[in-house]
XYZ file of C-alpha atoms in Angstrom:
488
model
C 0.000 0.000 0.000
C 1.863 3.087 -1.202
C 2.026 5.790 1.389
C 0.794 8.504 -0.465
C -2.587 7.103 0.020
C -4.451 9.257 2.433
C -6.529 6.757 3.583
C -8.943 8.904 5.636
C -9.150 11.542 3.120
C -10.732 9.350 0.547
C -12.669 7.677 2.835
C -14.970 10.667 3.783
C -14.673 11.240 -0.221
C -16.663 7.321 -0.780
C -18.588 7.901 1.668
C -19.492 11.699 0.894
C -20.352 10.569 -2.649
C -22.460 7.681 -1.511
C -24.926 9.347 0.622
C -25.631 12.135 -2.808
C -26.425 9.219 -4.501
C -28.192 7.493 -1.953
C -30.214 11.232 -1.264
C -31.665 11.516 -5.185
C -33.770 8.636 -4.508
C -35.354 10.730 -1.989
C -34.638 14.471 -2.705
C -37.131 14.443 -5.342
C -40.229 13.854 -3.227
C -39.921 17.428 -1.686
C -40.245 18.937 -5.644
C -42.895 16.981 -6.028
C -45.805 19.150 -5.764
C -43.950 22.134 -7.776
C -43.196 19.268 -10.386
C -46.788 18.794 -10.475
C -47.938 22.018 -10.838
C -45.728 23.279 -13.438
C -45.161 19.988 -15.794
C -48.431 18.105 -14.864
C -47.224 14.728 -15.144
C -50.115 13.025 -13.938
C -49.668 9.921 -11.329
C -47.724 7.450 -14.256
C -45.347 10.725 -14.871
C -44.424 11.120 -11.095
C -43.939 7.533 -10.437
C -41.646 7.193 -13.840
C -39.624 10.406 -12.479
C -38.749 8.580 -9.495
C -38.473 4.838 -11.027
C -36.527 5.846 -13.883
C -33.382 6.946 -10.905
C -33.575 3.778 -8.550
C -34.270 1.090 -11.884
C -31.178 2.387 -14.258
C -29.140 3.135 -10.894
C -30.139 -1.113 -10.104
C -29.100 -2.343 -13.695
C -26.025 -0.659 -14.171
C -24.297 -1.780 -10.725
C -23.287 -4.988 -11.367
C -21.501 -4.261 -14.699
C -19.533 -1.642 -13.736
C -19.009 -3.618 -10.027
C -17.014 -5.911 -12.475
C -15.094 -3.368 -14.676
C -14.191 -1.737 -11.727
C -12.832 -5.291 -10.210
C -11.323 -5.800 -13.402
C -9.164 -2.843 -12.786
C -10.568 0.155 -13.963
C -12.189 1.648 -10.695
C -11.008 4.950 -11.643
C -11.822 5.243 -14.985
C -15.506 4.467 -13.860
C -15.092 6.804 -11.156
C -14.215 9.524 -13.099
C -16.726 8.545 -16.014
C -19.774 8.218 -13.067
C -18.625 11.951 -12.000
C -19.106 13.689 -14.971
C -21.952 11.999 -16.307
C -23.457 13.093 -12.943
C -23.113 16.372 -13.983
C -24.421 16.283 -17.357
C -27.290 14.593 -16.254
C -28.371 16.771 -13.468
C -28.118 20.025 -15.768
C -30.658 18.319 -18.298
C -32.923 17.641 -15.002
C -32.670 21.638 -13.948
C -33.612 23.065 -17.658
C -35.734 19.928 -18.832
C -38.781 21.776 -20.692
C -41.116 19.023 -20.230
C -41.770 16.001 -17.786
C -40.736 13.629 -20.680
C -36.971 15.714 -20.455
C -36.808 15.027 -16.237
C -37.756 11.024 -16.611
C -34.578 11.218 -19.065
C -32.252 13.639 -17.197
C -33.274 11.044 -14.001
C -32.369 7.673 -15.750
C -29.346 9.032 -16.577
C -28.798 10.239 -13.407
C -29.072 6.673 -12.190
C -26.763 5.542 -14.796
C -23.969 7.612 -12.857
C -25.156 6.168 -9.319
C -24.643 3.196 -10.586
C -20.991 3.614 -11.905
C -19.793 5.526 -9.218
C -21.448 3.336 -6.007
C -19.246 -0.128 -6.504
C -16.435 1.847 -6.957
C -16.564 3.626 -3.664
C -17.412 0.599 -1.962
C -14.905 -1.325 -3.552
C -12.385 1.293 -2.795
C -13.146 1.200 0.631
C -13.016 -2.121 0.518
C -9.240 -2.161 -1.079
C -8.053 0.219 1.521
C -8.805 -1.286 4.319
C -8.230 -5.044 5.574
C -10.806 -7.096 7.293
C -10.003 -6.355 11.205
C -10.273 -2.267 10.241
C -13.485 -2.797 7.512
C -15.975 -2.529 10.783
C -14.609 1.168 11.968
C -13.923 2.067 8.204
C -17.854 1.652 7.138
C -18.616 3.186 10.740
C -17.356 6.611 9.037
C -18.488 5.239 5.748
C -21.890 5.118 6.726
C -21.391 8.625 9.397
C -21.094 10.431 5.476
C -24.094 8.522 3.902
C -26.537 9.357 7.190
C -25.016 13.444 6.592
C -25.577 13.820 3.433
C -28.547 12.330 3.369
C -30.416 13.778 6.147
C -29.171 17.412 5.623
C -29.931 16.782 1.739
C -33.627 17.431 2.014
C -33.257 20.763 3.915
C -30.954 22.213 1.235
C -33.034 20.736 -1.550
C -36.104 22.420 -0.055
C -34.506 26.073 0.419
C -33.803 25.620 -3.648
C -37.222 24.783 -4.775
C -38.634 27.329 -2.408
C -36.200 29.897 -4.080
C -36.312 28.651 -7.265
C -38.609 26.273 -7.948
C -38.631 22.464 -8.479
C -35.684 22.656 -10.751
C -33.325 24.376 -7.355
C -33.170 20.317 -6.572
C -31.895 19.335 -9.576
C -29.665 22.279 -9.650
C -27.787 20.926 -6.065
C -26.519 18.125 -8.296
C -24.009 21.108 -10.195
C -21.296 21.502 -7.466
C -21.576 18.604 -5.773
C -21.004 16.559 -9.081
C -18.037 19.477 -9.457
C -16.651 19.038 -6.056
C -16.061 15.561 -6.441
C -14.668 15.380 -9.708
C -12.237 17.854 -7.908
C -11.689 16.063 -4.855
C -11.635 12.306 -6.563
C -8.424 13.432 -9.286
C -6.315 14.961 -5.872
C -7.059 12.106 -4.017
C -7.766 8.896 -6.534
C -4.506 8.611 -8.839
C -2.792 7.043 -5.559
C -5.299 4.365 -4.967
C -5.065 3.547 -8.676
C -1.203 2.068 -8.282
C -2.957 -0.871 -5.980
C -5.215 -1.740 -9.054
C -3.219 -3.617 -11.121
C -2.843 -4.099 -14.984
C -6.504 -4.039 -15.851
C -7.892 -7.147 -17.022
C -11.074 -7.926 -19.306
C -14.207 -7.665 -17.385
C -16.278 -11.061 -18.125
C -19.919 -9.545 -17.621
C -23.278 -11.287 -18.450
C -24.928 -9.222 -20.621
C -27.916 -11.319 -21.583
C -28.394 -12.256 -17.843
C -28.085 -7.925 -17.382
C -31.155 -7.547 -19.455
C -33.101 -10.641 -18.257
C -32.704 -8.957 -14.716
C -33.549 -5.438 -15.784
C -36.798 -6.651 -17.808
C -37.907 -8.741 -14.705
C -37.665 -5.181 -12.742
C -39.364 -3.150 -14.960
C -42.073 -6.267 -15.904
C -42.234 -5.677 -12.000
C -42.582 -2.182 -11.477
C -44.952 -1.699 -14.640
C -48.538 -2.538 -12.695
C -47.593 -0.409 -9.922
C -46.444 2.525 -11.780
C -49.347 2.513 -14.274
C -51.938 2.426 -11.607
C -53.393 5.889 -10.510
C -56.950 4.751 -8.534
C -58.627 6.189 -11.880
C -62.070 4.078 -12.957
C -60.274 3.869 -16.645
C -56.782 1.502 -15.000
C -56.794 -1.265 -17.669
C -57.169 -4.582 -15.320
C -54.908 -6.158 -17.408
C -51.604 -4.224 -16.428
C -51.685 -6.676 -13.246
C -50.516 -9.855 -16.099
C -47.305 -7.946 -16.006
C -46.284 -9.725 -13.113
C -46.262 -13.251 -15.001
C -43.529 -12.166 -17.384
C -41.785 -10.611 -14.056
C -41.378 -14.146 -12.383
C -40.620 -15.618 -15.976
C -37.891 -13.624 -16.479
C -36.939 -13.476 -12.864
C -36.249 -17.528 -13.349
C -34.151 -16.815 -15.955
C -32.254 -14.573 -14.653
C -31.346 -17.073 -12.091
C -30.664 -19.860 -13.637
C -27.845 -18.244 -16.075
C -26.321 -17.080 -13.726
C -26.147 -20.162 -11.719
C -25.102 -21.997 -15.336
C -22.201 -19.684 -16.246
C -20.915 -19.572 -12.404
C -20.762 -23.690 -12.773
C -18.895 -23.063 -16.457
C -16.586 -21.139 -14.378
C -17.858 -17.449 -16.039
C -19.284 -14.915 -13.809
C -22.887 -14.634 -13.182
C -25.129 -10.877 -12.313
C -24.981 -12.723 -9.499
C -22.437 -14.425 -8.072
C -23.616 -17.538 -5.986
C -20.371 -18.428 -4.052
C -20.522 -14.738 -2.740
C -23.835 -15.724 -1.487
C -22.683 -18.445 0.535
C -20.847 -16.188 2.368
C -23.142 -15.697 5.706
C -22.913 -12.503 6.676
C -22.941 -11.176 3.025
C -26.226 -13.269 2.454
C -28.042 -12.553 5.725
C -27.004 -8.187 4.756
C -28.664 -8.968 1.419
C -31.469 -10.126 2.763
C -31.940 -7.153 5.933
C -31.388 -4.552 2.938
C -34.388 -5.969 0.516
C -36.624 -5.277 3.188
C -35.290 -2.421 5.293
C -34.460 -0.361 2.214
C -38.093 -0.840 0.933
C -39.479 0.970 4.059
C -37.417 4.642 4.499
C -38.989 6.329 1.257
C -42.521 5.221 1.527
C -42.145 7.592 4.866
C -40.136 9.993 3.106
C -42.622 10.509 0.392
C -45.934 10.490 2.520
C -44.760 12.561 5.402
C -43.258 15.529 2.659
C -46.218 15.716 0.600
C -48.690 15.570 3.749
C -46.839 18.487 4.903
C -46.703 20.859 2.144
C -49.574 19.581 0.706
C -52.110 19.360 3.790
C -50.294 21.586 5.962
C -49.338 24.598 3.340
C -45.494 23.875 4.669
C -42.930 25.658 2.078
C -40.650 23.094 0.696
C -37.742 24.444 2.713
C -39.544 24.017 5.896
C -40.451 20.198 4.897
C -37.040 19.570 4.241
C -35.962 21.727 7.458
C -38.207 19.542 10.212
C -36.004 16.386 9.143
C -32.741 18.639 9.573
C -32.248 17.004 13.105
C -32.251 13.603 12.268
C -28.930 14.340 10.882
C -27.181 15.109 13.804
C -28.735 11.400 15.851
C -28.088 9.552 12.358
C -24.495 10.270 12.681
C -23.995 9.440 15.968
C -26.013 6.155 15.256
C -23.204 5.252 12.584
C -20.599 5.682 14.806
C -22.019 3.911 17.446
C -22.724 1.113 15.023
C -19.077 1.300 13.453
C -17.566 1.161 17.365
C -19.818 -1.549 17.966
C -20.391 -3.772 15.643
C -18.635 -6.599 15.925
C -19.558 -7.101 19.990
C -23.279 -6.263 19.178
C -23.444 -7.472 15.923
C -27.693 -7.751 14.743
C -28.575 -6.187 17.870
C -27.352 -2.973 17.013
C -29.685 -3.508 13.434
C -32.872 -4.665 15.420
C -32.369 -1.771 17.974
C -32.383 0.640 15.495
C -35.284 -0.863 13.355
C -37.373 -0.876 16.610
C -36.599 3.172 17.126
C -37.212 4.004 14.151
C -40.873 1.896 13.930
C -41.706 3.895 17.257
C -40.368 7.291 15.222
C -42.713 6.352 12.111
C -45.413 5.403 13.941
C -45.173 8.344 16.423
C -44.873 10.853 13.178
C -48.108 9.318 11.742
C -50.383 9.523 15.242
C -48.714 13.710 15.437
C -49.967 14.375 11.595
C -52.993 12.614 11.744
C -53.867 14.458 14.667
C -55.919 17.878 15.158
C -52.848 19.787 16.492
C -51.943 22.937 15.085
C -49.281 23.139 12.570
C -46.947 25.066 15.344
C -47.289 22.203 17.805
C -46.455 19.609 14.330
C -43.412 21.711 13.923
C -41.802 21.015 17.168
C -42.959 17.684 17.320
C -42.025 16.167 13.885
C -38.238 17.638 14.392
C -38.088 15.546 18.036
C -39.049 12.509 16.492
C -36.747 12.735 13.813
C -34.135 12.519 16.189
C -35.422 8.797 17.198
C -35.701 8.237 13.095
C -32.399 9.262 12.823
C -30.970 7.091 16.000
C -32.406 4.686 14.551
C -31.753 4.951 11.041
C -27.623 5.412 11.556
C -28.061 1.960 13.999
C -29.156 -0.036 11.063
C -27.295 0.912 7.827
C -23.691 1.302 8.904
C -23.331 -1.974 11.291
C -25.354 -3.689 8.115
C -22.605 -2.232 5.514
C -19.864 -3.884 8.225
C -21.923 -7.232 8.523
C -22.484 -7.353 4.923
C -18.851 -6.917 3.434
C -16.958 -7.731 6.520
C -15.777 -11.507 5.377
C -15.824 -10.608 1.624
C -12.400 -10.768 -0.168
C -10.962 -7.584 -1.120
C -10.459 -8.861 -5.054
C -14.086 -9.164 -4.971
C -14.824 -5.773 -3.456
C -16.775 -4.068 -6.207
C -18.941 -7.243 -7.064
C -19.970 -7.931 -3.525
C -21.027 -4.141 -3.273
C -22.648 -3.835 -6.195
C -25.284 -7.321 -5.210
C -25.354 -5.428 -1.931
C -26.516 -2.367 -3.934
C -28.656 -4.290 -6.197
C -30.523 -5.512 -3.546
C -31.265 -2.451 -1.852
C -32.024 -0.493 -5.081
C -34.802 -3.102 -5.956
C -36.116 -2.861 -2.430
C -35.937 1.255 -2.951
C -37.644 0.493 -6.429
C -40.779 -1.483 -5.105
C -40.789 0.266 -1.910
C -41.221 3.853 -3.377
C -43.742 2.028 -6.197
C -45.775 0.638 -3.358
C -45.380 3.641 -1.298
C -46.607 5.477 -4.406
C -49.720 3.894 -5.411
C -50.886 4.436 -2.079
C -50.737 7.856 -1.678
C -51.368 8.735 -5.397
C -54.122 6.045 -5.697
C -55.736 7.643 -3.146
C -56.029 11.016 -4.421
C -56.322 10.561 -7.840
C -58.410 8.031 -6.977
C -61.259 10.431 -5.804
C -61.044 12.595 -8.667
C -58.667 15.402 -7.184
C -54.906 16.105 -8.144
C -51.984 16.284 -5.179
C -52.315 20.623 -5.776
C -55.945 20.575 -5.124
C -57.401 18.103 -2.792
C -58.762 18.473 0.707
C -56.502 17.792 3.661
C -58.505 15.046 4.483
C -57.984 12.708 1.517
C -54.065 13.644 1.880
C -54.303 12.383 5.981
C -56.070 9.016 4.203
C -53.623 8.680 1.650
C -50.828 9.445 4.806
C -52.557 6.208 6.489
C -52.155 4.003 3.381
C -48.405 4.586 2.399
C -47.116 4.632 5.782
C -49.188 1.362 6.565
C -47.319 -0.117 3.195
C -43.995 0.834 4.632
C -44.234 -0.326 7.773
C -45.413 -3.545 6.743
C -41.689 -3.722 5.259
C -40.168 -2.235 8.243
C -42.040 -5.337 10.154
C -40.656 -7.537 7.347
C -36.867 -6.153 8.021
C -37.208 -7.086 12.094
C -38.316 -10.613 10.784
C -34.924 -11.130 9.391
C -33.012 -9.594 12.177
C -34.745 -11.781 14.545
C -34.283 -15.081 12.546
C -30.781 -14.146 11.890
C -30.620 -13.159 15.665
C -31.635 -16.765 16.023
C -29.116 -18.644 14.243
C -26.192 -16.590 15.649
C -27.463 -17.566 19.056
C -27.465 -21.444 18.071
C -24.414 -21.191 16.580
C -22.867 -19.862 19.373
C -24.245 -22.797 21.940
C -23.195 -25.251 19.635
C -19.553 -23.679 19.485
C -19.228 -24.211 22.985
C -17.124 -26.714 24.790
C -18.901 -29.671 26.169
C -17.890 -30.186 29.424
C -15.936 -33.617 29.954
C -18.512 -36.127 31.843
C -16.391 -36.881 35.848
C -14.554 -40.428 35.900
C-alpha cells in the first residue's frame, strides 16, 4: 500500500459521494408538488420520475461492479462523476416532464458507476479487522448527506422552484470530480494491470426486464375508474424472467464465467443474511419519506424548505447512530440492526399519530423535528453496522462485485418500496377525482394512512430477518461451545 494514500481523506470522499447518490432517490419527493404544478405529469409521470433513478441506478451496478474489479475503478469513477453532472443540468432546464424522466435515468446511470467503486475502494483500503470502523465513518457520510440533503433541496425549490433540486446536483457533481483526481490517482497504483471484465450481458437484461415487468402494474396504476385490469398480467412475465435470470447465472458460475450474481458470494453468511436485511429495510425509508413531505406541504401549506428543514435534526442522531454502530459492531453485531429498526418503527409510527392528529401546525413543527431525532438514532443503527456485517468476510479482489449485489438488492427494495409507497398515496387522491395541488386535507391524511401502513409492513418484514438471523447466531454460538468432559 503506497504511502501517499491518504486513507482517511478518501474515505470521507466514498462515503461523501455515496450518501448524494443514496439522497436523489429521496430528494425528489420534496419537488414533487412544484413538479406537479408546473409539468403536470399526472400519477404514471411522477412515479416514472422517481423509477426511472432507482431502476437504471439497479441495472447498471453490477456491470460496472465488475469493470471496476477488473481494474478500472477509476476510470468508472471519473466517467460516473461527470456523467453526474451532465445529467443533473438536463434535469434543472428539462422543458417538459418527458426531459426530467430522461435527465433522471441518466442520473441513475452515474449512481450506478460511481457506487461499486466507492465501496470497492473502501473495501481495497482497508483489511478485514479495520473494515468494521472504516464503514462506521463510511456510513457517518451517507446518514449526513442524506439527512441534511432534504433541507438544502427544499430552500432551492422554495427559491427557485422544483428545478433548485436538480440544480444541487451542479457543485456537488463538481466538487467531487475535484476532490476524486487529488485524491484517486494514488489508490489507482494498488489496481493492477486491468484485465477484461467477463460480464453477463444477456443475464443484465433478463434482470432489468424482470424489474421493470415488475414495477410496470404499480407505476401505471393511478386509482382512476379507466386503469386497464390487465396491467396486473405484467407480473407473469416478471417471475418468468426473474427464473431466468437465475438460472444463467447459476449456469455460467458452474462453467466457471461470472454470473449478475455471483452464488459463491452468497454463501458467504454474513454477506447473504445483509442482502437479505437490505431488501426489506431499504423498501421501508422512502414510503415515509414521500408520505410525510407531501402531507406536509400539501395538507399543511409547509414551504418546501420548511419540509425539508423539520427532518434537519435527524442528521445530527443519524451520525452518531453510525458511529455507534461502526464502534460496535462486531460485539453487538444484529442487535445494534434490530435496535435501530425498533426506534425508528416507534419514530414512524409516532410521526403518523402527530400528523394525523388535530394539532396545530406550530405544535407539528416542534414535534415532527423531536421525532426525527429517534428516526435518525435509529436509522444510523441499522445501515452502517449492516454495511460492516455485509462486506466484513468478503475478499478484497471481490470488493466491487460484492457491493454492487449489496446495492442491487437495496435499489430493488428502494424500487418497489417507493412504487408501493406510491400507489398508495397517489391512488388515493387521484383516486377520488382530485390532483396532489388541489385536494382536501382530508384525503391527503387518508392517503398518509395508506403509504405509511405499506412501509411499515416492510419495516415489520426487516425485524423478521433480524430476529431469525438473531436466532441462528445464538445457536451457533451454543453449539460452538465446549462440552464439558462427563467426571470419571
Amino acid at each position: 500500500m503506497p504511502t501517499t494514500v491518504n486513507r482517511r481523506a478518501v474515505l470521507l470522499l466514498c462515503g461523501t459521494t455515496a450518501g448524494f447518490l443514496l439522497l436523489d432517490i429521496h430528494k425528489v419527493s420534496i419537488a414533487i408538488p412544484a413538479i406537479e404544478r408546473a409539468l403536470h405529469p399526472g400519477p404514471t409521470g411522477i412515479q416514472l420520475i422517481q423509477a426511472a433513478y432507482v431502476v437504471c441506478f439497479a441495472v447498471t451496478l453490477v456491470p460496472a461492479g465488475r469493470v471496476g474489479d477488473a481494474g478500472r475503478r477509476l476510470a468508472l469513477t471519473y466517467a460516473g462523476a461527470h456523467l453526474y453532472l451532465v445529467a443533473g443540468l438536463l434535469c434543472a432546464v428539462a422543458p417538459t416532464a418527458g426531459f426530467v424522466i430522461a435527465g433522471r435515468a441518466l442520473l441513475g446511470v452515474a449512481a450506478g458507476l460511481l457506487m461499486p467503486q466507492v465501496m470497492g475502494i473502501v473495501q481495497q483500503l482497508f483489511p478485514p479487522a479495520e473494515r468494521g470502523r472504516a464503514f462506521g465513518v463510511y456510513g457517518m457520510c451517507v446518514s449526513l448527506a442524506t439527512a441534511l440533503g432534504p433541507s438544502l433541496g427544499g430552500l432551492l425549490v422554495t427559491a427557485l422552484g422544483w428545478r433548485g433540486v436538480f440544480l444541487m446536483n451542479v457543485p456537488v457533481a463538481a466538487a467531487l470530480l475535484v476532490a476524486a483526481h487529488v485524491l484517486l490517482p494514488a489508490v489507482g497504483r494498488d489496481q493492477g494491470r486491468p484485465r477484461r471484465p467477463d460480464v453477463d450481458v444477456a443475464g443484465l437484461a433478463l434482470g432489468g426486464l424482470a424489474l421493470v415487468a415488475l414495477l410496470t402494474p404499480f407505476i401505471l396504476t393511478t386509482g382512476r375508474p379507466d386503469d386497464v385490469d390487465a396491467r396486473w398480467l405484467a407480473l407473469v412475465p416478471a417471475v418468468v424472467l426473474a427464473g431466468l435470470f437465475v438460472a444463467r447465472a447459476r449456469r455460467r458460475v458452474a462453467a466457471g464465467r461470472s454470473g449478475v450474481i455471483d452464488p459463491g458470494l452468497l454463501r458467504i453468511t454474513s454477506f447473504r443474511n445483509g442482502v437479505l436485511v437490505s431488501l426489506t429495510w431499504f423498501a421501508a425509508g422512502p414510503g415515509v419519506a414521500l408520505a410525510c413531505t407531501l402531507y406536509l406541504q400539501q395538507a399543511r401549506g409547509i414551504t418546501p424548505f420548511v419540509a425539508g428543514l423539520v427532518v434537519l435534526p435527524s442528521s445530527a442522531t443519524s451520525v452518531l447512530g453510525s458511529w455507534l454502530g461502526g464502534r460496535h459492531v462486531v460485539r453487538l453485531g444484529r442487535v445494534l440492526t434490530g435496535t435501530g429498526m425498533l426506534l425508528v418503527l416507534v419514530a414512524t409510527l409516532g410521526t403518523l399519530a402527530l400528523l394525523r392528529g388535530d394539532l396545530p401546525t406550530a405544535a407539528v413543527l416542534v414535534g415532527f423535528p423531536l421525532l426525527q431525532l429517534v428516526q435518525g438514532l435509529g436509522g444510523g443503527l441499522v445501515v452502517s453496522p449492516n454495511h460492516s456485517m455485509t462486506l466484513m468476510d468478503v475478499p478484497a479482489g471481490q470488493g466491487s462485485a460484492a457491493g454492487a449485489i449489496g446495492q442491487l438488492g437495496q435499489r430493488i427494495s428502494n424500487s418497489v418500496g417507493v412504487a408501493t409507497a406510491s400507489v398508495a398515496y397517489y391512488a388515493t387522491i387521484y383516486g377520488a377525482g382530485a390532483t396532489l395541488t388541489d385536494a382536501p386535507a382530508p384525503l391527503h391524511r387518508a392517503a398518509l394512512d395508506r403509504a405509511v401502513t405499506v412501509a411499515c409492513l416492510f419495516l415489520g418484514a426487516a425485524l423478521l430477518v433480524v430476529l431469525v438471523d438473531l436466532r441462528r447466531q445464538s445457536r451457533a454460538r451454543r453449539t460452538a461451545l465446549p462440552r464439558p468432559v462427563a467426571a470419571g
